[in-house]
Amino acid sequence: MLEDICYAYFGSLGRGLLKIFRGIENDMEAANIRLHPEVYLSIIGFLTYLTSTFSLVFFLLWFFGFFPFVLSFPVVLTICIFPPVMTLLMGISMPKLIASNKISGIKNEIPYASMYLSVMTSGGLSPYASLLRLRDTELLPKLKEEIGRIERIILSTGMDPVSAMAKAAKDLGLKEYAELLLGYASTMRTGGDVLHYLYSQTESMFKRMALRIKAMGDRMSLLMEGYTIIAILGALGIYMVFIVSLSFPQFQALPPETFFFFSFVLLPGVSIAFLYFADAMQINYPISQWKAYLVLLGSMPLGIFILSQTVFPYFVKGFPVIPIFSQMPVILRDILALNEGCEPALGLTIGLIVISLPMAISDRHFSEAEKGILEGVTSFLRDLVENRKTGLSPERSIQSLADRDYGKFSKYLKLMSAELSWGIPLRKIFDDFKSRVKNWVCLINLYLLIDTIEVGGGTEESLETLAEFAEQTRELESERRAHLAPLFIVPYMGAAILTITTMMLLQLFTNMSLIGGTQIAAKELTEMLITPLILHSFTLGIVTGKIVSGRISAGFKHALLLIIVSVFGIYAATHIL
């Protein structure tokens, strides 16, 4: 085993690192890394030794002149120092990063776990026994890992469950998690009302989550503003510098190669970075809808093929083409009566529309379905409570509600009712629903319903608690959408301004060159300036969708519309302004 070899030969190094980085033991405990700190640090020491050996060999090869190219001493020093230092720092920080990611996941899951504990406790189950039941679900993956850690603490130390839960809460360092478990432990020891405590704690957590959603809306606004400044104003500034520098060929501040790198590499890279920032700052659920992306398997190859026929030939001389496809941008240019040089931009428009349109339709279909199912599930739970008050059993109440209209959820409810009449267990019915629906909020609500019926028989009180929390969850989702919805306006305005301003600057420069008697390659200049605008609009739409809706798939709709806005901007600048 690797850890045995590393500890045998690098154990002293691991012990030395442990004396320097004493806090790593707590980080490893919180990250659930099942290694002794000395063994883990021995592995990091071994990897650092390997990268140091590589750096030494590289330095000796450079020093004795074995390289066919020349490298300056600062470059060589950077190459030699960077790998071992980064290996050591990444190894030391990895437990903290894993723990941080775990804390982020648990922070999103803990209100629903608290809701689960409240509902199960109202059905007569103890909170610790309720936690153990969560080991069997994939809906709360981070909490599932934490429950496994609590069990290991009990088995390895002999602690009672209440003390083990308190220790686990202290090790992790998450305020909401600590309040829930430490408060439960304190209430148990003092003989207080555990159910009332869990219920009030859950109410408090949902209120805090509502505040988090509002704060997330503010953060997303700042992120969109920052992205707009870089993607719109920054791009506009670079375009202006490039156009102006063409007037002074002997003092070019921005050569065409640099402009090409900025347009086709740097700006898309910035967009990818903002996608990561948006994902890190948003509240993400453990399960998401991925079926919407399946259409990319069909649209992506077709779109790339169209791009190879309508865009690549203008930048790669001699690129093989099929005339019927390569003439599409020329025909579209003639229809719109645009200037020569717009062909690759129009070809890029056609290719990206082929990629984006099916994806936009797919995302709309699945998102509308998920929204309708969530509304239906929430209404169904409220009606189930009222039916339960009439004395019907939970199973009979579900069957009696099957004929009501719950929108997108109705067909699933009818299937559940039929399966109940066939004698299929509730757990199997839920697994079947889970395989068909990928909305996490719907799944957690129905999982709570099934467990409530199994544990407490679906009493009125437990179902009432479940229905109230489901309604709170729906309100949180509504607030989440309401806070983020207005953010999409800015990119549309920015894309139109960027396109029209660039076209006007291009026309101004071309006219001034003609007046001054200077010959410029207007067609090539148009190709170089206009084509990146379409790609930039596409990436702008993807980032907008991610920031506003929390889904990359939603960005294809905005990308499609922003591409159309950019083409209209080119047309307006050519014929109207």
Coordinates of C-alpha atoms in Angstrom, one line a residue:
M1 CA 0.0 0.0 0.0
L2 CA 1.2 3.5 -0.8
E3 CA 0.5 4.8 2.7
D4 CA 2.6 2.0 4.3
I5 CA 5.6 2.7 2.0
C6 CA 5.3 6.5 2.5
Y7 CA 5.1 6.2 6.3
A8 CA 8.0 3.7 6.4
Y9 CA 10.4 5.9 4.5
F10 CA 9.0 9.4 5.0
G11 CA 7.4 9.1 8.5
S12 CA 9.9 11.4 10.0
L13 CA 9.1 14.1 7.4
G14 CA 5.4 13.5 8.2
R15 CA 5.9 14.0 11.9
G16 CA 7.9 17.1 11.3
L17 CA 5.2 18.6 9.1
L18 CA 2.6 17.7 11.8
K19 CA 4.5 19.8 14.3
I20 CA 4.3 22.8 11.9
F21 CA 0.7 22.3 10.7
R22 CA -1.0 21.3 13.9
G23 CA -4.5 22.3 12.8
I24 CA -4.5 19.7 10.0
E25 CA -5.8 17.0 12.4
N26 CA -9.0 18.8 13.0
D27 CA -9.4 19.6 9.3
M28 CA -8.9 15.9 8.4
E29 CA -11.5 14.9 11.0
A30 CA -14.0 17.4 9.6
A31 CA -13.2 16.3 6.0
N32 CA -13.7 12.6 7.0
I33 CA -10.3 11.6 5.7
R34 CA -9.7 8.2 7.3
L35 CA -5.9 8.4 7.7
H36 CA -3.7 9.2 10.6
P37 CA -2.3 12.8 10.2
E38 CA 1.3 11.5 10.2
V39 CA 0.5 9.0 7.5
Y40 CA -1.3 11.6 5.4
L41 CA 1.6 14.1 5.7
S42 CA 4.1 11.3 4.9
I43 CA 2.3 10.9 1.6
I44 CA 2.4 14.6 1.0
G45 CA 6.1 14.5 1.8
F46 CA 6.7 11.7 -0.7
L47 CA 4.9 13.6 -3.5
T48 CA 6.8 16.7 -2.6
Y49 CA 10.0 14.7 -2.8
L50 CA 9.1 13.4 -6.3
T51 CA 8.4 16.9 -7.6
S52 CA 11.6 18.2 -6.1
T53 CA 13.5 15.4 -7.9
F54 CA 11.9 16.5 -11.2
S55 CA 12.9 20.1 -10.4
L56 CA 16.5 19.1 -9.6
V57 CA 16.8 17.1 -12.9
F58 CA 15.4 20.0 -14.9
F59 CA 17.8 22.4 -13.3
L60 CA 20.8 20.2 -14.0
L61 CA 19.8 19.7 -17.6
W62 CA 19.5 23.4 -18.0
F63 CA 22.7 24.1 -16.2
F64 CA 24.8 21.8 -18.4
G65 CA 23.1 23.0 -21.6
F66 CA 21.2 20.0 -22.7
F67 CA 18.2 22.0 -23.8
P68 CA 18.1 23.0 -27.5
F69 CA 16.4 26.3 -26.6
V70 CA 17.5 29.2 -24.3
L71 CA 15.7 29.8 -21.0
S72 CA 16.5 32.7 -18.7
F73 CA 17.5 32.0 -15.0
P74 CA 14.3 33.6 -13.5
V75 CA 12.1 31.3 -15.8
V76 CA 14.2 28.2 -14.8
L77 CA 14.0 29.2 -11.1
T78 CA 10.2 29.5 -11.3
I79 CA 9.9 26.1 -13.1
C80 CA 12.0 24.4 -10.4
I81 CA 10.4 26.0 -7.3
F82 CA 6.8 26.0 -8.4
P83 CA 6.0 22.2 -8.5
P84 CA 7.3 21.2 -5.1
V85 CA 5.9 24.3 -3.4
M86 CA 2.5 23.9 -5.0
T87 CA 2.4 20.1 -4.2
L88 CA 3.2 20.8 -0.5
L89 CA 0.7 23.7 -0.3
M90 CA -2.1 21.8 -2.1
G91 CA -1.5 18.7 0.1
I92 CA -1.7 20.8 3.3
S93 CA -4.8 22.7 2.2
M94 CA -6.7 19.8 0.7
P95 CA -8.3 18.7 4.0
K96 CA -9.5 22.2 4.7
L97 CA -10.9 22.5 1.1
I98 CA -12.7 19.2 1.4
A99 CA -14.1 20.2 4.8
S100 CA -15.2 23.6 3.3
N101 CA -17.0 21.9 0.4
K102 CA -18.6 19.6 2.9
I103 CA -19.7 22.5 5.1
S104 CA -21.2 24.2 2.1
G105 CA -23.2 21.1 1.2
I106 CA -24.4 20.5 4.7
K107 CA -25.4 24.2 5.0
N108 CA -27.8 23.6 2.2
E109 CA -29.0 20.3 3.4
I110 CA -29.4 21.0 7.2
P111 CA -32.7 22.9 7.1
Y112 CA -34.3 19.9 5.3
A113 CA -32.6 17.4 7.7
S114 CA -34.0 19.4 10.6
M115 CA -37.4 19.3 8.9
Y116 CA -37.0 15.5 8.6
L117 CA -36.1 15.2 12.3
S118 CA -39.1 17.3 13.3
V119 CA -41.5 15.2 11.2
M120 CA -40.0 11.9 12.4
T121 CA -40.0 13.0 16.0
S122 CA -43.6 14.0 15.8
G123 CA -44.2 10.4 14.6
G124 CA -42.6 9.0 17.7
L125 CA -39.0 8.4 16.6
S126 CA -36.0 9.7 18.5
P127 CA -33.8 12.3 16.6
Y128 CA -30.8 9.9 16.7
A129 CA -32.9 7.1 15.2
S130 CA -34.2 9.5 12.6
L131 CA -30.6 10.5 11.7
L132 CA -29.7 6.8 11.2
R133 CA -32.6 6.4 8.8
L134 CA -31.0 9.1 6.6
R135 CA -28.2 6.7 5.9
D136 CA -30.4 5.0 3.4
T137 CA -31.1 8.0 1.2
E138 CA -29.0 9.7 -1.5
L139 CA -31.0 12.9 -1.2
L140 CA -28.7 14.3 1.5
P141 CA -25.3 13.0 0.5
K142 CA -23.1 15.3 2.7
L143 CA -25.2 14.7 5.8
K144 CA -25.1 11.0 5.0
E145 CA -21.3 11.1 5.2
E146 CA -21.6 13.0 8.5
I147 CA -23.9 10.4 10.0
G148 CA -21.3 7.8 9.1
R149 CA -18.7 9.8 11.0
I150 CA -21.0 10.0 14.1
E151 CA -21.4 6.3 14.0
R152 CA -17.6 5.8 13.8
I153 CA -17.2 8.2 16.8
I154 CA -19.6 6.0 18.8
L155 CA -18.0 2.7 17.9
S156 CA -14.4 3.9 18.3
T157 CA -14.8 5.9 21.5
G158 CA -17.8 4.3 23.2
M159 CA -19.6 7.6 23.5
D160 CA -23.3 7.7 23.9
P161 CA -25.2 9.0 20.8
V162 CA -26.0 12.4 22.2
S163 CA -22.3 13.1 23.2
A164 CA -21.1 11.8 19.8
M165 CA -23.5 14.1 18.0
A166 CA -22.2 17.0 20.1
K167 CA -18.6 16.1 19.3
A168 CA -19.3 15.8 15.6
A169 CA -20.9 19.3 15.6
K170 CA -17.9 20.9 17.3
D171 CA -15.4 19.2 14.9
L172 CA -17.2 20.4 11.8
G173 CA -17.5 24.1 12.8
L174 CA -20.8 24.8 11.0
K175 CA -23.0 27.1 13.1
E176 CA -26.4 25.7 11.9
Y177 CA -25.3 22.2 12.3
A178 CA -23.8 22.9 15.8
E179 CA -26.9 24.7 17.0
L180 CA -29.1 21.8 15.9
L181 CA -27.1 18.9 17.4
L182 CA -25.7 20.8 20.5
G183 CA -29.2 22.2 21.2
Y184 CA -30.7 18.7 20.9
A185 CA -28.0 17.3 23.3
S186 CA -28.7 20.1 25.8
T187 CA -32.5 19.6 25.6
M188 CA -32.2 15.9 26.1
R189 CA -29.9 16.2 29.1
T190 CA -32.1 18.8 30.8
G191 CA -35.3 16.9 30.0
G192 CA -36.8 19.6 27.8
D193 CA -39.4 19.3 25.0
V194 CA -37.3 17.9 22.1
L195 CA -40.1 18.2 19.5
H196 CA -40.7 21.8 20.3
Y197 CA -37.0 22.6 20.1
L198 CA -36.6 20.8 16.7
Y199 CA -39.7 22.5 15.3
S200 CA -38.6 26.0 16.4
Q201 CA -35.0 25.3 15.2
T202 CA -36.3 24.3 11.8
E203 CA -38.4 27.4 11.6
S204 CA -35.3 29.5 12.4
M205 CA -33.3 27.6 9.8
F206 CA -35.8 28.3 7.0
K207 CA -35.9 31.9 8.0
R208 CA -32.1 32.1 7.8
M209 CA -32.2 30.3 4.5
A210 CA -34.6 32.9 3.2
L211 CA -32.1 35.6 4.2
R212 CA -29.3 33.6 2.5
I213 CA -31.4 33.6 -0.7
K214 CA -31.8 37.3 -0.5
A215 CA -28.1 37.8 0.2
M216 CA -27.4 35.4 -2.8
G217 CA -29.5 37.7 -5.0
D218 CA -27.4 40.7 -3.9
R219 CA -24.2 38.7 -4.6
M220 CA -25.4 37.6 -8.0
S221 CA -26.2 41.2 -8.8
L222 CA -22.6 42.2 -7.9
L223 CA -21.3 39.3 -9.9
M224 CA -23.4 40.3 -12.9
E225 CA -22.2 43.9 -12.6
G226 CA -18.6 42.7 -12.5
Y227 CA -19.1 40.4 -15.5
T228 CA -20.8 43.2 -17.4
I229 CA -17.9 45.6 -16.7
I230 CA -15.4 43.1 -17.9
A231 CA -17.3 41.5 -20.7
I232 CA -19.0 44.6 -22.2
L233 CA -17.0 47.7 -21.2
G234 CA -13.7 45.9 -21.2
A235 CA -14.4 44.3 -24.6
L236 CA -15.5 47.7 -25.9
G237 CA -12.3 49.4 -24.7
I238 CA -10.1 46.7 -26.3
Y239 CA -12.1 47.1 -29.6
M240 CA -11.6 50.8 -29.6
V241 CA -7.9 50.5 -28.8
F242 CA -7.5 48.0 -31.7
I243 CA -9.4 50.2 -34.2
V244 CA -7.5 53.3 -33.2
S245 CA -4.2 51.5 -33.3
L246 CA -4.9 50.6 -36.9
S247 CA -4.6 54.3 -37.7
F248 CA -1.0 54.3 -36.6
P249 CA 0.6 51.2 -38.1
Q250 CA 4.0 52.2 -36.9
F251 CA 2.9 52.4 -33.2
Q252 CA 0.4 49.6 -33.0
A253 CA -0.6 49.2 -29.4
L254 CA -2.6 46.0 -30.1
P255 CA -1.4 43.8 -32.9
P256 CA -4.0 41.6 -34.7
E257 CA -2.5 38.4 -33.1
T258 CA -3.1 39.8 -29.6
F259 CA -6.6 41.0 -30.5
F260 CA -7.4 37.5 -31.9
F261 CA -6.1 35.9 -28.6
F262 CA -8.2 38.4 -26.6
S263 CA -11.4 37.8 -28.6
F264 CA -11.3 34.0 -29.0
V265 CA -9.4 32.8 -26.0
L266 CA -9.2 35.3 -23.1
L267 CA -12.9 36.5 -23.2
P268 CA -14.3 33.0 -23.3
G269 CA -11.9 32.1 -20.5
V270 CA -13.2 34.9 -18.4
S271 CA -16.7 33.7 -19.0
I272 CA -15.8 30.2 -17.8
A273 CA -14.2 31.7 -14.7
F274 CA -17.5 33.6 -14.0
L275 CA -19.4 30.4 -14.5
Y276 CA -17.3 28.8 -11.7
F277 CA -17.8 31.9 -9.5
A278 CA -21.6 31.8 -10.0
D279 CA -21.8 28.0 -9.2
A280 CA -19.7 28.5 -6.0
M281 CA -21.9 31.4 -4.8
Q282 CA -25.3 29.9 -5.5
I283 CA -27.3 27.5 -3.3
N284 CA -27.1 24.2 -5.2
Y285 CA -29.1 21.1 -4.4
P286 CA -27.6 17.6 -4.4
I287 CA -29.7 16.4 -7.3
S288 CA -30.3 18.3 -10.6
Q289 CA -31.9 17.7 -13.9
W290 CA -29.3 16.4 -16.4
K291 CA -31.6 15.1 -19.1
A292 CA -31.9 18.5 -20.7
Y293 CA -28.3 18.2 -21.7
L294 CA -28.8 15.0 -23.7
V295 CA -29.9 17.0 -26.8
L296 CA -26.4 18.4 -27.0
L297 CA -25.3 14.9 -28.1
G298 CA -27.3 15.6 -31.3
S299 CA -27.0 19.3 -31.8
M300 CA -23.3 19.7 -30.9
P301 CA -21.9 17.5 -33.7
L302 CA -24.2 19.2 -36.3
G303 CA -23.3 22.6 -35.0
I304 CA -19.6 22.0 -35.1
F305 CA -19.9 20.6 -38.7
I306 CA -21.8 23.8 -39.8
L307 CA -19.1 26.0 -38.1
S308 CA -16.4 24.0 -40.0
Q309 CA -18.2 24.9 -43.3
T310 CA -19.3 28.5 -42.6
V311 CA -16.5 29.9 -40.3
F312 CA -13.3 28.0 -40.6
P313 CA -12.7 28.5 -44.3
Y314 CA -12.5 32.3 -43.8
F315 CA -9.6 32.0 -41.3
V316 CA -7.9 28.8 -42.5
K317 CA -7.0 29.0 -46.2
G318 CA -7.6 25.8 -48.1
F319 CA -10.0 24.3 -45.6
P320 CA -12.2 21.7 -47.3
V321 CA -15.8 22.7 -47.7
I322 CA -19.1 21.5 -49.2
P323 CA -20.5 24.3 -51.3
I324 CA -24.1 23.9 -50.3
F325 CA -23.1 24.6 -46.7
S326 CA -20.3 27.1 -47.2
Q327 CA -22.7 29.4 -49.2
M328 CA -25.2 29.7 -46.4
P329 CA -23.6 32.8 -44.8
V330 CA -23.2 34.4 -48.2
I331 CA -26.9 33.9 -48.9
L332 CA -27.9 35.3 -45.5
R333 CA -25.6 38.3 -46.0
D334 CA -27.4 39.1 -49.3
I335 CA -30.8 38.7 -47.7
L336 CA -29.8 41.2 -45.0
A337 CA -27.9 43.4 -47.4
L338 CA -24.8 43.6 -45.1
N339 CA -21.3 44.5 -46.1
E340 CA -18.7 42.0 -47.2
G341 CA -16.7 40.6 -44.3
C342 CA -19.8 39.7 -42.3
E343 CA -19.9 36.1 -43.7
P344 CA -18.0 34.4 -40.9
A345 CA -20.1 36.2 -38.2
L346 CA -23.3 35.0 -39.9
G347 CA -21.8 31.5 -40.3
L348 CA -21.0 31.5 -36.6
T349 CA -24.6 32.7 -35.9
I350 CA -26.0 29.8 -37.9
G351 CA -23.8 27.2 -36.1
L352 CA -24.4 28.5 -32.6
I353 CA -28.2 28.7 -33.3
V354 CA -28.1 25.1 -34.4
I355 CA -26.4 24.2 -31.1
S356 CA -28.5 26.5 -28.8
L357 CA -32.1 26.2 -30.2
P358 CA -32.6 22.5 -29.3
M359 CA -31.0 23.0 -25.9
A360 CA -33.2 26.0 -25.2
I361 CA -36.3 24.0 -26.1
S362 CA -35.2 21.1 -23.9
D363 CA -34.4 23.3 -20.9
R364 CA -37.8 25.0 -21.2
H365 CA -39.6 21.7 -21.3
F366 CA -37.8 20.2 -18.3
S367 CA -37.8 23.4 -16.2
E368 CA -41.6 24.0 -16.8
A369 CA -42.2 20.3 -15.9
E370 CA -40.2 20.6 -12.7
K371 CA -41.9 23.8 -11.6
G372 CA -45.3 22.3 -12.3
I373 CA -44.5 19.2 -10.3
L374 CA -43.2 21.2 -7.3
E375 CA -46.5 23.2 -7.3
G376 CA -48.5 20.1 -7.5
V377 CA -46.6 18.3 -4.8
T378 CA -47.1 21.2 -2.4
S379 CA -50.8 21.4 -3.0
F380 CA -51.2 17.7 -2.8
L381 CA -49.5 17.6 0.7
R382 CA -51.9 20.3 2.0
D383 CA -54.9 18.4 0.6
L384 CA -53.6 15.2 2.1
V385 CA -53.6 16.7 5.5
E386 CA -57.2 17.8 5.2
N387 CA -58.2 14.3 3.9
R388 CA -56.4 12.7 6.8
K389 CA -58.4 14.8 9.3
T390 CA -61.6 13.0 8.0
G391 CA -60.3 9.7 9.4
L392 CA -59.0 8.1 6.2
S393 CA -55.7 6.2 6.3
P394 CA -52.7 7.9 4.6
E395 CA -52.8 5.3 1.8
R396 CA -56.6 5.7 1.2
S397 CA -56.1 9.5 1.3
I398 CA -53.5 9.3 -1.5
Q399 CA -55.9 7.2 -3.6
S400 CA -58.8 9.5 -3.0
L401 CA -56.8 12.5 -4.2
A402 CA -55.6 10.8 -7.4
D403 CA -58.5 12.2 -9.5
R404 CA -57.8 15.9 -8.5
D405 CA -56.0 18.2 -10.8
Y406 CA -52.4 18.9 -9.6
G407 CA -51.0 20.0 -12.9
K408 CA -47.8 18.2 -14.0
F409 CA -47.9 16.1 -10.8
S410 CA -51.3 14.5 -11.6
K411 CA -50.0 11.7 -13.9
Y412 CA -47.4 10.7 -11.2
L413 CA -50.1 10.8 -8.5
K414 CA -52.4 8.5 -10.5
L415 CA -49.5 6.1 -11.0
M416 CA -48.9 6.1 -7.3
S417 CA -52.5 5.4 -6.6
A418 CA -52.6 2.5 -9.0
E419 CA -49.4 1.1 -7.5
L420 CA -50.9 1.3 -4.0
S421 CA -54.0 -0.5 -5.2
W422 CA -51.7 -3.3 -6.5
G423 CA -50.1 -3.7 -3.1
I424 CA -46.7 -2.3 -4.0
P425 CA -44.8 -1.0 -1.0
L426 CA -44.5 2.8 -0.4
R427 CA -40.7 2.6 -0.6
K428 CA -40.8 1.0 -4.0
I429 CA -43.3 3.6 -5.2
F430 CA -41.0 6.4 -4.1
D431 CA -38.0 4.8 -5.9
D432 CA -40.1 4.6 -9.1
F433 CA -41.0 8.3 -8.7
K434 CA -37.4 9.2 -8.0
S435 CA -36.3 7.5 -11.3
R436 CA -38.7 9.7 -13.2
V437 CA -38.4 13.1 -11.5
K438 CA -35.1 14.9 -10.7
N439 CA -36.4 17.9 -8.8
W440 CA -34.7 17.6 -5.4
V441 CA -37.3 19.7 -3.5
C442 CA -40.1 17.4 -4.8
L443 CA -38.1 14.3 -3.9
I444 CA -37.3 15.4 -0.4
N445 CA -40.9 16.3 0.3
L446 CA -42.2 12.9 -0.9
Y447 CA -39.4 11.1 0.9
L448 CA -40.5 12.8 4.1
L449 CA -44.1 11.7 3.4
I450 CA -43.2 8.1 2.8
D451 CA -41.0 8.0 5.9
T452 CA -43.7 9.8 8.0
I453 CA -46.2 7.1 7.0
E454 CA -43.8 4.3 7.6
V455 CA -42.6 5.5 11.0
G456 CA -45.6 7.3 12.6
G457 CA -48.5 6.0 10.5
G458 CA -49.0 9.4 9.0
T459 CA -50.7 11.2 11.9
E460 CA -52.4 14.4 11.4
E461 CA -49.8 16.3 13.4
S462 CA -46.8 14.9 11.4
L463 CA -48.5 15.5 8.1
E464 CA -49.4 19.0 9.1
T465 CA -45.8 19.7 10.0
L466 CA -44.7 18.3 6.6
A467 CA -47.2 20.4 4.7
E468 CA -46.2 23.6 6.4
F469 CA -42.5 23.0 5.7
A470 CA -43.3 22.1 2.1
E471 CA -45.1 25.4 1.7
Q472 CA -42.1 27.2 3.2
T473 CA -39.9 25.4 0.7
R474 CA -42.1 26.6 -2.2
E475 CA -41.9 30.1 -0.9
L476 CA -38.1 29.9 -0.8
E477 CA -38.0 28.8 -4.4
S478 CA -40.3 31.6 -5.4
E479 CA -38.1 34.2 -3.6
R480 CA -35.0 32.7 -5.2
R481 CA -36.4 33.2 -8.7
A482 CA -37.9 36.6 -7.9
H483 CA -34.5 38.0 -6.6
L484 CA -32.5 36.8 -9.6
A485 CA -35.0 37.4 -12.4
P486 CA -34.3 41.1 -13.0
L487 CA -30.6 40.5 -13.6
F488 CA -31.0 39.3 -17.2
I489 CA -31.8 42.8 -18.5
V490 CA -28.3 44.2 -18.3
P491 CA -26.6 41.7 -20.7
Y492 CA -29.2 42.4 -23.5
M493 CA -28.6 46.1 -23.3
G494 CA -24.8 45.5 -23.1
A495 CA -24.7 43.2 -26.1
A496 CA -26.7 45.7 -28.2
I497 CA -24.5 48.6 -27.2
L498 CA -21.3 46.7 -27.8
T499 CA -22.4 45.5 -31.3
I500 CA -23.8 48.9 -32.5
T501 CA -20.8 50.8 -31.1
T502 CA -18.3 48.5 -32.7
M503 CA -20.1 48.7 -36.1
M504 CA -20.2 52.5 -35.9
L505 CA -16.5 52.7 -35.0
L506 CA -15.7 50.4 -37.9
Q507 CA -17.7 52.5 -40.3
L508 CA -16.1 55.7 -39.0
F509 CA -12.6 54.3 -39.4
T510 CA -13.4 53.0 -42.9
N511 CA -14.9 56.4 -44.0
M512 CA -11.9 58.3 -42.5
S513 CA -9.5 56.1 -44.3
L514 CA -11.3 56.7 -47.6
I515 CA -11.3 60.4 -47.1
G516 CA -7.6 60.4 -46.2
G517 CA -6.8 58.3 -49.3
T518 CA -5.6 55.3 -47.3
Q519 CA -6.4 51.8 -48.6
I520 CA -7.4 49.4 -45.9
A521 CA -8.6 45.8 -46.1
A522 CA -12.1 46.5 -45.1
K523 CA -13.4 43.0 -45.6
E524 CA -10.6 41.4 -43.5
L525 CA -11.1 44.0 -40.8
T526 CA -14.8 43.4 -40.7
E527 CA -14.2 39.7 -40.4
M528 CA -11.8 40.2 -37.5
L529 CA -14.0 42.6 -35.6
I530 CA -17.5 41.3 -36.1
T531 CA -17.0 37.6 -35.8
P532 CA -15.9 37.6 -32.1
L533 CA -19.0 39.7 -31.2
I534 CA -21.3 36.7 -32.0
L535 CA -19.1 34.4 -29.9
H536 CA -19.0 36.9 -27.1
S537 CA -22.8 37.2 -27.2
F538 CA -23.1 33.4 -27.0
T539 CA -20.8 33.2 -23.9
L540 CA -22.6 36.2 -22.4
G541 CA -25.9 34.4 -22.6
I542 CA -24.5 31.2 -21.1
V543 CA -23.2 33.1 -18.0
T544 CA -26.4 35.1 -17.8
G545 CA -28.5 31.9 -17.6
K546 CA -26.2 30.4 -15.0
I547 CA -26.4 33.5 -12.8
V548 CA -30.1 34.2 -13.2
S549 CA -31.5 30.6 -13.2
G550 CA -28.7 28.6 -11.5
R551 CA -28.5 26.3 -14.6
I552 CA -26.1 26.4 -17.5
S553 CA -28.8 24.8 -19.6
A554 CA -31.0 27.9 -19.1
G555 CA -28.1 30.0 -20.6
F556 CA -28.7 28.6 -24.1
K557 CA -32.0 30.5 -24.3
H558 CA -30.3 33.7 -23.4
A559 CA -27.4 32.9 -25.8
L560 CA -29.9 32.3 -28.6
L561 CA -31.6 35.6 -28.0
L562 CA -28.4 37.6 -27.5
I563 CA -27.0 36.2 -30.8
I564 CA -30.2 37.5 -32.5
V565 CA -29.8 40.9 -30.7
S566 CA -26.2 41.1 -32.0
V567 CA -27.2 40.3 -35.6
F568 CA -30.0 42.9 -35.3
G569 CA -27.4 45.4 -34.0
I570 CA -25.2 44.7 -37.0
Y571 CA -28.2 45.3 -39.3
A572 CA -29.3 48.4 -37.5
A573 CA -25.8 49.9 -37.6
T574 CA -25.5 49.2 -41.3
H575 CA -29.0 50.4 -42.5
I576 CA -30.6 52.5 -39.8
L577 CA -27.9 54.5 -38.0

